[in-house]
Structures are given as structure tokens and as C-alpha cells.
Amino acid sequence: MLEPTGNEICRRNFLKASGFCLGYSLIGAPISLPGGMIRPLSEVAADNSKLEYHPAQFYKKLADLEIECELCPRKCAVGDKERGFCGVRENKGGEYYTLVYGNPCSTNIDPIEKKPFFHFFPGSSAFSIATAGCNLNCKFCQNWQISQFRPEQIRSMKYSPDEIASMALQYGCRSIAYTYSEPTVFYEYMLDCAIAAEQRGVKSVMVSAGFISPEPMKKLLPHLSAVKIDLKAFDQEYYSNICNGELKPVLDTLVLLKNSGIWFEIVYLMLPTLNDDPGKISKLCSWIIDELGPDIPIHFTRFHPEYLLKNLPSTPIASLEQACQIARKTGLNYPYVGNVYGHKWENTYCPGCQSEIITRSGFQVSSILIENGRCKKCGRQIPGIWS
Ligand code: SF4
């Protein structure tokens, strides 16, 4: 599957160019940057001349060369020569620019199950890309080595949207996934990659925290085939204290997705003592039923100590199972346990006849008993994008 079909990009060159030689891995491995790759800001302050400026979208000009960024609900007011919170968008003389267009810091071929999408071309590969930066600051971030740094602090590559789309096609990927860090902050690059991919028959999926303003989301949606939203908690206090964000705009994004008709799934990373309260899980599930319907998959995934929350233990598997049971009892048809290899609730069960219709172990799919979008045993329609 990885053999090139043309002679422009050979596998060896791709591995070389995409940072394999720097310690990146290509298939299915987590993002990990070798020690020493991240450079302190003090060392790179003089390096700004190397940054490339690409016009940003969604901002308005204010007085005295100040701008207001309207890309995400943070709505940063940014003075001349300053950057917004995400660290990758800069005001230069009253015009706003993105500093990460065409400069992914990570490229990998991943199973789509890793995103995770369970109802979107199961068993397919996603060409995954990310740049530096994020508009949240989650204390548990698993990709903090890229999300919490400025573009000049980490090594990046140069790939135009056309090159990304071509590579996805050549390496047999059904989709491009904008992932790892928050793709909202590399919006312009994501949008152009999605358009280039569309022209080659490759789908695009956004893996996001959903902390994005409605207008940019609406502009992007026609070029996406699926969205995964990391809903951090059903609790504003948690968003404030743990993520430096807000819950309401994320819920608004979920409703927008529902109304748009695009396929989407929700991930809920469960942190012991912080967002595992069964009462709140129950309220969340009721909200999903009322606002989004019973067929939205929700993945309750296991936390492992990371970044600023190394003091917490890993999530007990019993808590994830309890959340799934609550979801099922509330009426959600597709709750999953995530990050627990080989757990029976990684599989998809038909809500009609209870048959196991997709069998998974980790990111591997071993059996799919869905035909024309229906359970092969009882014929019930299974929501998702299957072919
Ligand atoms: S995208 Fe970045 S600069 Fe724009 S409002 Fe959000 S955090 Fe601020």
C-alpha cells in the first residue's frame, strides 16, 4: 500500500522529507519528538526572519493597527508585531498573517481508528498532518510538544496543499486528517489542503476540540467529510481550569455540525476525579440525545498521565465502562471504550439485533458485517460513512 504509484515522490524521499530521519515515525505511531528538538524562545527570538507570512482569514481591523482575530471564540485583540494566544498568527502592520501555512511539523499515515473515527471508512488510512500551535492549553495534552510551541521552536517541513493531497493519494490514504494539534489554528492551510484533496477524490477529516467560530466552520464544512470533536467535559469550570477554554462555543459547534448534516463523532477523555462524575456524564448524555440525537458515537477514552497532570493515575477501566453504561441507559446507541486494547466495547454492536458488526483490536479492524450501510444480520441501518 505504501509503494508510490508515480515517480515524483518515492517512499524513501517521503520518509526523509517528512522527518523520519528526525525521529518521526510513519505508520500508526504516536507523535514523539526527540529530545532537544524544541528550542527555547530566548534562542529563537532572532529567527523570525525565517518565518513565512501567509494572509490570514477571519479578522477585523481595529484602530491603531490593532486587529481582532475572529477565527476562534477567544477573539484575540492583537497589536502590531504581536501574536494571538495560539502563537501562530501575527499582526504585521495592521494585516493579519498565519505563520504555519505550508509548514507541517508532523506527517504520518495513521489508521482512521486512531483519530478515532469508528463509523467512517473503517480500516482505511488517513494521511495525518499538524502544525505548531493551539488555541487551548489543556493540562493533559498528549501532543504538547507541538501544540504548546511556536512555529520557530520546532522543526517543520514544507509541503504545499497540492503536495499533501498528492502524497495522500499516492500512499493509498482514503482521507487527510488535520489532527494532533488544533487544526483551527492552521485553518487556511487545512482549507486549501481539503480543496486540493477534493480535486483528487481524497476526503478530509478534521480532528478538533471544536473551539472555533461558526463562520469559519461553515466555510470549511463543504470541503470536509467528517469531524471528530474532543469534548473535554460537560462543565465550564473544567474548561476554565484545565483547558483555558469555554464549553458553550464547543456545544454550539456540535449543534452546527448536527444541523449541517456532516458525519461527526465525539471523544471524551476521562480524567480521574476531574471529569468522571457519573452525574455529569449522565447530563452530557442527555444533552447529546436532546440536541444531537442517539446515533452520535461517543468514545470514552482512557487518560494516561501526561504533560502537567502526571500526578493523576490512568483512568480506571471501570470508570470508562460505567460511562458507557450510562450512555447506553440514556439512549445513546454507540458508546465506545477507547485506549484500552482489546476491550469488547471497542467493537460496534448493532442496536437492533446486538450482533457484533465491526470487530476491532486497538486500531486494527478484523471484521465488518455491514453491507450497504446496514447490519448484515438484521438489516438495520447503521449511521456513518461506509463506502
Ligand atoms: S485563532 Fe489564535 S489568534 Fe485567533 S482568536 Fe483564536 S487563539 Fe486568538
CSV table of C-alpha atoms and ligand atoms in Angstrom, one decimal:
chain,number,residue,atom,x,y,z
A,1,MET,CA,0.0,0.0,0.0
A,2,LEU,CA,2.9,2.3,0.6
A,3,GLU,CA,4.5,1.9,-2.7
A,4,PRO,CA,4.3,5.0,-4.8
A,5,THR,CA,2.3,5.0,-8.0
A,6,GLY,CA,4.3,7.7,-9.7
A,7,ASN,CA,7.9,8.8,-9.8
A,8,GLU,CA,7.5,12.3,-8.2
A,9,ILE,CA,7.5,11.1,-4.6
A,10,CYS,CA,9.2,7.9,-3.7
A,11,ARG,CA,8.8,6.3,-0.3
A,12,ARG,CA,12.4,7.0,0.7
A,13,ASN,CA,12.2,10.6,-0.2
A,14,PHE,CA,8.9,10.9,1.6
A,15,LEU,CA,10.4,9.4,4.7
A,16,LYS,CA,13.3,11.7,4.5
A,17,ALA,CA,11.3,14.8,3.8
A,18,SER,CA,8.6,14.1,6.4
A,19,GLY,CA,11.1,13.9,9.2
A,20,PHE,CA,11.5,10.2,9.6
A,21,CYS,CA,15.2,10.8,9.9
A,22,LEU,CA,14.5,13.2,12.7
A,23,GLY,CA,12.7,10.6,14.8
A,24,TYR,CA,9.2,10.8,13.4
A,25,SER,CA,7.5,7.5,12.7
A,26,LEU,CA,5.4,7.0,9.7
A,27,ILE,CA,2.7,4.5,10.4
A,28,GLY,CA,0.4,4.5,13.4
A,29,ALA,CA,2.9,5.5,16.0
A,30,PRO,CA,2.3,8.4,18.4
A,31,ILE,CA,3.8,11.7,17.7
A,32,SER,CA,7.0,12.0,19.6
A,33,LEU,CA,9.7,14.5,19.1
A,34,PRO,CA,13.2,13.6,20.0
A,35,GLY,CA,14.8,15.4,22.9
A,36,GLY,CA,16.4,18.7,22.0
A,37,MET,CA,14.1,19.4,19.1
A,38,ILE,CA,12.2,22.1,21.0
A,39,ARG,CA,14.1,25.3,21.2
A,40,PRO,CA,13.6,27.9,24.0
A,41,LEU,CA,12.1,31.1,22.8
A,42,SER,CA,15.2,33.0,24.0
A,43,GLU,CA,17.2,31.1,21.4
A,44,VAL,CA,14.9,31.8,18.5
A,45,ALA,CA,14.0,35.4,19.1
A,46,ALA,CA,16.2,36.4,16.2
A,47,ASP,CA,14.8,33.7,13.9
A,48,ASN,CA,11.6,35.5,12.9
A,49,SER,CA,13.0,36.4,9.6
A,50,LYS,CA,12.8,32.7,8.6
A,51,LEU,CA,9.0,32.6,9.2
A,52,GLU,CA,6.8,32.8,6.1
A,53,TYR,CA,3.8,35.0,6.3
A,54,HIS,CA,0.6,33.9,4.5
A,55,PRO,CA,-2.6,36.1,4.7
A,56,ALA,CA,-4.9,35.0,7.4
A,57,GLN,CA,-8.7,34.9,7.1
A,58,PHE,CA,-11.4,35.9,9.6
A,59,TYR,CA,-10.2,39.0,11.3
A,60,LYS,CA,-11.2,42.6,11.5
A,61,LYS,CA,-9.1,45.8,11.7
A,62,LEU,CA,-9.3,48.0,14.7
A,63,ALA,CA,-7.8,51.4,15.4
A,64,ASP,CA,-4.0,52.0,15.7
A,65,LEU,CA,-3.0,49.0,13.6
A,66,GLU,CA,-4.7,46.6,16.0
A,67,ILE,CA,-6.8,43.7,14.7
A,68,GLU,CA,-9.3,41.3,16.3
A,69,CYS,CA,-9.0,37.7,15.3
A,70,GLU,CA,-12.4,36.1,14.6
A,71,LEU,CA,-11.2,32.6,13.9
A,72,CYS,CA,-12.0,31.2,17.3
A,73,PRO,CA,-14.1,32.3,20.3
A,74,ARG,CA,-11.0,33.7,22.1
A,75,LYS,CA,-11.2,36.7,19.7
A,76,CYS,CA,-7.7,37.9,20.5
A,77,ALA,CA,-7.1,41.6,20.1
A,78,VAL,CA,-3.6,41.7,18.6
A,79,GLY,CA,-1.4,44.8,18.3
A,80,ASP,CA,1.1,45.4,15.6
A,81,LYS,CA,4.0,42.9,15.7
A,82,GLU,CA,2.2,40.8,18.2
A,83,ARG,CA,0.7,37.3,18.0
A,84,GLY,CA,-2.6,35.8,19.2
A,85,PHE,CA,-2.8,33.3,22.0
A,86,CYS,CA,-2.2,30.4,19.7
A,87,GLY,CA,1.3,31.7,18.8
A,88,VAL,CA,1.0,31.1,15.1
A,89,ARG,CA,-0.9,34.1,13.8
A,90,GLU,CA,0.8,37.5,13.7
A,91,ASN,CA,-0.2,41.1,13.1
A,92,LYS,CA,2.2,42.8,10.8
A,93,GLY,CA,1.4,46.5,10.2
A,94,GLY,CA,-2.3,46.0,10.7
A,95,GLU,CA,-2.6,43.0,8.4
A,96,TYR,CA,-3.0,39.5,9.9
A,97,TYR,CA,-1.0,36.5,8.9
A,98,THR,CA,-0.7,32.8,9.6
A,99,LEU,CA,2.9,31.6,10.2
A,100,VAL,CA,2.3,27.9,9.6
A,101,TYR,CA,0.8,27.8,6.1
A,102,GLY,CA,2.6,25.0,4.2
A,103,ASN,CA,4.7,24.1,7.2
A,104,PRO,CA,3.5,20.9,8.9
A,105,CYS,CA,5.7,19.7,11.8
A,106,SER,CA,4.2,16.2,11.7
A,107,THR,CA,3.1,13.9,8.9
A,108,ASN,CA,2.1,10.3,9.5
A,109,ILE,CA,0.0,7.7,7.9
A,110,ASP,CA,-2.5,6.5,10.6
A,111,PRO,CA,-5.3,4.1,10.8
A,112,ILE,CA,-8.5,6.1,10.8
A,113,GLU,CA,-9.4,4.3,14.1
A,114,LYS,CA,-6.6,6.2,15.7
A,115,LYS,CA,-8.3,9.6,15.3
A,116,PRO,CA,-10.7,7.9,16.4
A,117,PHE,CA,-13.4,7.5,13.8
A,118,PHE,CA,-15.3,4.3,14.1
A,119,HIS,CA,-18.1,4.9,11.6
A,120,PHE,CA,-16.0,6.4,8.8
A,121,PHE,CA,-14.4,4.0,6.3
A,122,PRO,CA,-13.2,1.5,9.0
A,123,GLY,CA,-9.9,0.0,8.3
A,124,SER,CA,-8.8,2.9,6.0
A,125,SER,CA,-5.7,5.0,6.3
A,126,ALA,CA,-5.6,8.8,7.0
A,127,PHE,CA,-2.7,11.0,5.9
A,128,SER,CA,-2.3,13.0,9.1
A,129,ILE,CA,-0.8,16.4,9.3
A,130,ALA,CA,-0.3,19.0,12.0
A,131,THR,CA,1.5,22.3,12.6
A,132,ALA,CA,2.7,24.0,15.7
A,133,GLY,CA,0.2,25.9,17.9
A,134,CYS,CA,-3.1,25.5,19.7
A,135,ASN,CA,-5.9,27.8,20.8
A,136,LEU,CA,-6.3,25.9,24.1
A,137,ASN,CA,-3.9,24.9,26.8
A,138,CYS,CA,-5.0,21.6,28.2
A,139,LYS,CA,-3.0,20.4,31.1
A,140,PHE,CA,-3.3,16.8,29.9
A,141,CYS,CA,-2.3,17.5,26.3
A,142,GLN,CA,-0.8,14.3,24.7
A,143,ASN,CA,0.8,16.4,21.9
A,144,TRP,CA,2.1,19.3,23.9
A,145,GLN,CA,5.4,19.0,22.2
A,146,ILE,CA,3.9,20.6,19.2
A,147,SER,CA,0.6,22.2,20.4
A,148,GLN,CA,2.2,24.4,23.0
A,149,PHE,CA,5.1,25.8,21.0
A,150,ARG,CA,5.6,28.5,18.4
A,151,PRO,CA,6.5,27.5,14.9
A,152,GLU,CA,10.1,28.7,15.2
A,153,GLN,CA,10.6,26.5,18.2
A,154,ILE,CA,10.0,23.2,16.4
A,155,ARG,CA,11.3,21.8,13.1
A,156,SER,CA,8.8,21.9,10.3
A,157,MET,CA,8.7,20.7,6.7
A,158,LYS,CA,7.5,22.5,3.6
A,159,TYR,CA,4.6,21.0,1.7
A,160,SER,CA,2.1,22.9,-0.4
A,161,PRO,CA,-1.6,21.8,-0.2
A,162,ASP,CA,-1.2,20.1,-3.6
A,163,GLU,CA,1.8,18.1,-2.4
A,164,ILE,CA,-0.1,17.0,0.7
A,165,ALA,CA,-3.1,15.9,-1.4
A,166,SER,CA,-0.8,14.1,-3.9
A,167,MET,CA,1.0,12.2,-1.1
A,168,ALA,CA,-2.3,11.2,0.5
A,169,LEU,CA,-3.4,9.8,-2.9
A,170,GLN,CA,-0.1,8.1,-3.7
A,171,TYR,CA,0.1,6.4,-0.3
A,172,GLY,CA,-3.3,5.0,-0.6
A,173,CYS,CA,-5.0,7.1,2.1
A,174,ARG,CA,-8.7,7.5,1.8
A,175,SER,CA,-8.5,10.8,3.7
A,176,ILE,CA,-6.3,13.6,5.0
A,177,ALA,CA,-6.7,14.1,8.8
A,178,TYR,CA,-6.0,17.5,10.3
A,179,THR,CA,-5.0,16.4,13.7
A,180,TYR,CA,-2.6,16.1,16.7
A,181,SER,CA,-2.5,19.9,17.4
A,182,GLU,CA,-5.7,22.0,16.9
A,183,PRO,CA,-6.3,22.4,13.1
A,184,THR,CA,-8.3,25.6,13.7
A,185,VAL,CA,-5.1,27.5,14.2
A,186,PHE,CA,-3.8,26.3,10.8
A,187,TYR,CA,-7.2,27.0,9.2
A,188,GLU,CA,-6.0,28.5,5.9
A,189,TYR,CA,-3.7,25.5,5.2
A,190,MET,CA,-6.3,23.0,6.2
A,191,LEU,CA,-8.9,24.6,3.9
A,192,ASP,CA,-6.5,24.7,0.9
A,193,CYS,CA,-5.4,21.1,1.6
A,194,ALA,CA,-9.0,20.0,1.8
A,195,ILE,CA,-9.8,21.7,-1.6
A,196,ALA,CA,-6.7,20.1,-3.2
A,197,ALA,CA,-7.7,16.7,-1.8
A,198,GLU,CA,-11.2,17.1,-3.1
A,199,GLN,CA,-9.9,17.5,-6.6
A,200,ARG,CA,-8.1,14.2,-6.3
A,201,GLY,CA,-11.0,12.3,-4.7
A,202,VAL,CA,-9.4,12.2,-1.3
A,203,LYS,CA,-11.6,13.0,1.7
A,204,SER,CA,-10.7,15.4,4.6
A,205,VAL,CA,-11.4,14.9,8.2
A,206,MET,CA,-10.9,17.5,11.0
A,207,VAL,CA,-9.9,16.3,14.5
A,208,SER,CA,-10.7,19.3,16.6
A,209,ALA,CA,-11.7,20.5,20.1
A,210,GLY,CA,-14.5,22.4,18.4
A,211,PHE,CA,-13.3,25.7,19.8
A,212,ILE,CA,-13.8,27.6,16.5
A,213,SER,CA,-16.1,30.4,15.5
A,214,PRO,CA,-19.2,29.5,13.4
A,215,GLU,CA,-18.4,31.4,10.2
A,216,PRO,CA,-15.0,29.7,9.5
A,217,MET,CA,-16.5,26.3,10.4
A,218,LYS,CA,-19.4,26.9,7.9
A,219,LYS,CA,-16.9,27.9,5.2
A,220,LEU,CA,-14.8,24.8,5.8
A,221,LEU,CA,-17.6,22.2,6.1
A,222,PRO,CA,-18.4,21.8,2.4
A,223,HIS,CA,-14.8,20.5,2.0
A,224,LEU,CA,-14.8,18.1,4.9
A,225,SER,CA,-16.3,14.6,5.1
A,226,ALA,CA,-16.2,14.1,8.8
A,227,VAL,CA,-15.3,15.9,12.1
A,228,LYS,CA,-14.2,14.5,15.4
A,229,ILE,CA,-14.8,16.7,18.4
A,230,ASP,CA,-12.9,16.4,21.6
A,231,LEU,CA,-15.4,17.4,24.2
A,232,LYS,CA,-13.3,17.9,27.2
A,233,ALA,CA,-16.0,17.9,29.9
A,234,PHE,CA,-19.6,19.0,30.3
A,235,ASP,CA,-18.5,21.6,32.8
A,236,GLN,CA,-17.5,25.2,32.3
A,237,GLU,CA,-15.3,25.1,35.4
A,238,TYR,CA,-13.2,22.3,33.9
A,239,TYR,CA,-12.8,24.2,30.6
A,240,SER,CA,-11.6,27.2,32.6
A,241,ASN,CA,-9.3,25.4,35.0
A,242,ILE,CA,-7.9,22.6,32.9
A,243,CYS,CA,-8.1,23.8,29.3
A,244,ASN,CA,-8.1,27.6,29.4
A,245,GLY,CA,-11.2,27.5,27.3
A,246,GLU,CA,-15.0,27.7,27.2
A,247,LEU,CA,-17.7,25.0,27.0
A,248,LYS,CA,-20.5,26.9,25.3
A,249,PRO,CA,-18.8,27.5,21.9
A,250,VAL,CA,-17.9,23.8,21.7
A,251,LEU,CA,-21.5,22.8,22.3
A,252,ASP,CA,-22.5,25.4,19.7
A,253,THR,CA,-20.1,23.8,17.2
A,254,LEU,CA,-21.6,20.3,17.9
A,255,VAL,CA,-25.1,21.7,17.1
A,256,LEU,CA,-23.8,23.4,14.0
A,257,LEU,CA,-22.3,20.1,12.8
A,258,LYS,CA,-25.6,18.3,13.5
A,259,ASN,CA,-27.5,20.9,11.5
A,260,SER,CA,-25.1,20.8,8.6
A,261,GLY,CA,-25.6,17.0,8.2
A,262,ILE,CA,-21.8,16.2,8.2
A,263,TRP,CA,-20.8,13.0,9.9
A,264,PHE,CA,-19.2,13.5,13.3
A,265,GLU,CA,-18.1,11.6,16.4
A,266,ILE,CA,-17.3,12.8,20.0
A,267,VAL,CA,-14.4,11.9,22.1
A,268,TYR,CA,-14.5,12.3,25.9
A,269,LEU,CA,-11.1,11.8,27.5
A,270,MET,CA,-11.9,10.8,31.1
A,271,LEU,CA,-9.6,12.1,33.8
A,272,PRO,CA,-9.8,10.5,37.2
A,273,THR,CA,-11.5,12.9,39.8
A,274,LEU,CA,-11.7,15.8,37.3
A,275,ASN,CA,-14.4,14.9,34.7
A,276,ASP,CA,-15.5,11.4,35.6
A,277,ASP,CA,-18.5,12.3,37.8
A,278,PRO,CA,-21.3,9.9,36.8
A,279,GLY,CA,-24.0,12.6,37.3
A,280,LYS,CA,-22.3,15.0,34.9
A,281,ILE,CA,-21.7,12.1,32.4
A,282,SER,CA,-25.4,11.4,32.6
A,283,LYS,CA,-26.3,15.1,32.0
A,284,LEU,CA,-23.9,15.1,29.0
A,285,CYS,CA,-25.5,12.0,27.5
A,286,SER,CA,-29.0,13.6,27.9
A,287,TRP,CA,-27.8,16.7,26.2
A,288,ILE,CA,-26.4,14.7,23.3
A,289,ILE,CA,-29.7,12.8,22.9
A,290,ASP,CA,-31.7,16.0,23.0
A,291,GLU,CA,-29.5,18.2,20.8
A,292,LEU,CA,-27.7,15.7,18.5
A,293,GLY,CA,-29.7,12.5,18.6
A,294,PRO,CA,-29.0,9.0,19.8
A,295,ASP,CA,-26.7,7.9,16.8
A,296,ILE,CA,-23.7,10.0,17.5
A,297,PRO,CA,-20.8,7.8,18.6
A,298,ILE,CA,-19.1,8.8,21.8
A,299,HIS,CA,-15.7,7.4,22.7
A,300,PHE,CA,-14.9,7.4,26.4
A,301,THR,CA,-11.1,7.2,26.3
A,302,ARG,CA,-8.6,6.3,28.8
A,303,PHE,CA,-6.2,9.0,30.1
A,304,HIS,CA,-2.6,8.3,30.8
A,305,PRO,CA,-0.5,10.7,32.9
A,306,GLU,CA,1.0,13.3,30.6
A,307,TYR,CA,2.2,16.9,30.4
A,308,LEU,CA,1.1,18.9,33.5
A,309,LEU,CA,-1.1,16.2,35.0
A,310,LYS,CA,1.5,13.5,35.7
A,311,ASN,CA,0.2,13.4,39.3
A,312,LEU,CA,-3.0,11.7,38.2
A,313,PRO,CA,-3.3,7.9,37.7
A,314,SER,CA,-4.5,6.4,34.5
A,315,THR,CA,-8.3,6.2,34.2
A,316,PRO,CA,-9.6,3.0,35.8
A,317,ILE,CA,-11.2,0.9,33.1
A,318,ALA,CA,-14.3,0.5,35.4
A,319,SER,CA,-14.9,4.3,35.1
A,320,LEU,CA,-14.9,4.0,31.3
A,321,GLU,CA,-17.3,1.1,31.4
A,322,GLN,CA,-19.5,2.9,33.8
A,323,ALA,CA,-19.7,5.9,31.4
A,324,CYS,CA,-20.6,3.6,28.5
A,325,GLN,CA,-23.3,2.0,30.6
A,326,ILE,CA,-24.7,5.4,31.5
A,327,ALA,CA,-24.7,6.4,27.8
A,328,ARG,CA,-26.4,3.3,26.8
A,329,LYS,CA,-29.0,3.6,29.5
A,330,THR,CA,-29.7,7.2,28.4
A,331,GLY,CA,-30.3,6.0,24.9
A,332,LEU,CA,-27.1,6.5,23.0
A,333,ASN,CA,-26.6,3.7,20.5
A,334,TYR,CA,-22.8,3.8,20.0
A,335,PRO,CA,-20.8,4.4,23.2
A,336,TYR,CA,-17.2,3.1,23.0
A,337,VAL,CA,-14.4,2.5,25.4
A,338,GLY,CA,-11.1,3.9,24.0
A,339,ASN,CA,-7.4,3.5,24.6
A,340,VAL,CA,-8.0,0.0,26.2
A,341,TYR,CA,-6.5,-2.5,23.8
A,342,GLY,CA,-8.8,-5.5,23.2
A,343,HIS,CA,-11.8,-4.2,25.2
A,344,LYS,CA,-15.0,-5.7,23.9
A,345,TRP,CA,-16.5,-2.2,23.8
A,346,GLU,CA,-14.1,-1.2,21.1
A,347,ASN,CA,-16.4,-3.2,18.8
A,348,THR,CA,-19.5,-1.9,17.2
A,349,TYR,CA,-22.7,-3.7,18.0
A,350,CYS,CA,-26.0,-3.4,16.1
A,351,PRO,CA,-28.5,-1.6,18.3
A,352,GLY,CA,-31.2,-3.7,16.6
A,353,CYS,CA,-30.1,-7.3,17.0
A,354,GLN,CA,-27.0,-6.8,19.2
A,355,SER,CA,-24.7,-8.5,16.7
A,356,GLU,CA,-21.0,-7.6,16.7
A,357,ILE,CA,-20.9,-5.8,13.3
A,358,ILE,CA,-17.3,-4.4,13.5
A,359,THR,CA,-14.6,-6.1,15.3
A,360,ARG,CA,-11.6,-4.1,16.4
A,361,SER,CA,-8.4,-4.6,18.5
A,362,GLY,CA,-6.8,-1.3,19.1
A,363,PHE,CA,-6.6,0.3,15.7
A,364,GLN,CA,-7.0,-2.9,13.7
A,365,VAL,CA,-10.3,-3.9,12.2
A,366,SER,CA,-10.7,-7.6,11.6
A,367,SER,CA,-14.3,-7.9,10.5
A,368,ILE,CA,-17.0,-5.7,9.1
A,369,LEU,CA,-20.5,-7.1,8.9
A,370,ILE,CA,-22.2,-4.0,7.3
A,371,GLU,CA,-23.5,-4.1,3.8
A,372,ASN,CA,-24.9,-1.0,2.0
A,373,GLY,CA,-24.8,0.8,5.4
A,374,ARG,CA,-27.0,-1.9,7.0
A,375,CYS,CA,-26.4,-4.6,9.6
A,376,LYS,CA,-25.8,-7.8,7.6
A,377,LYS,CA,-27.8,-9.8,10.2
A,378,CYS,CA,-31.0,-7.8,10.8
A,379,GLY,CA,-30.8,-5.1,8.1
A,380,ARG,CA,-30.9,-2.2,10.5
A,381,GLN,CA,-29.3,1.0,9.1
A,382,ILE,CA,-26.0,1.8,10.8
A,383,PRO,CA,-25.2,5.5,10.7
A,384,GLY,CA,-21.8,6.5,9.3
A,385,ILE,CA,-19.9,6.7,6.0
A,386,TRP,CA,-19.1,3.2,4.9
A,387,SER,CA,-18.4,3.2,1.2
B,1,SF4,S1,-7.2,31.6,16.4
B,1,SF4,FE1,-5.4,32.2,17.7
B,1,SF4,S2,-5.2,34.4,17.4
B,1,SF4,FE2,-7.2,33.8,16.6
B,1,SF4,S3,-8.6,34.2,18.3
B,1,SF4,FE3,-8.0,32.0,18.4
B,1,SF4,S4,-6.2,32.0,19.8
B,1,SF4,FE4,-6.5,34.1,19.2
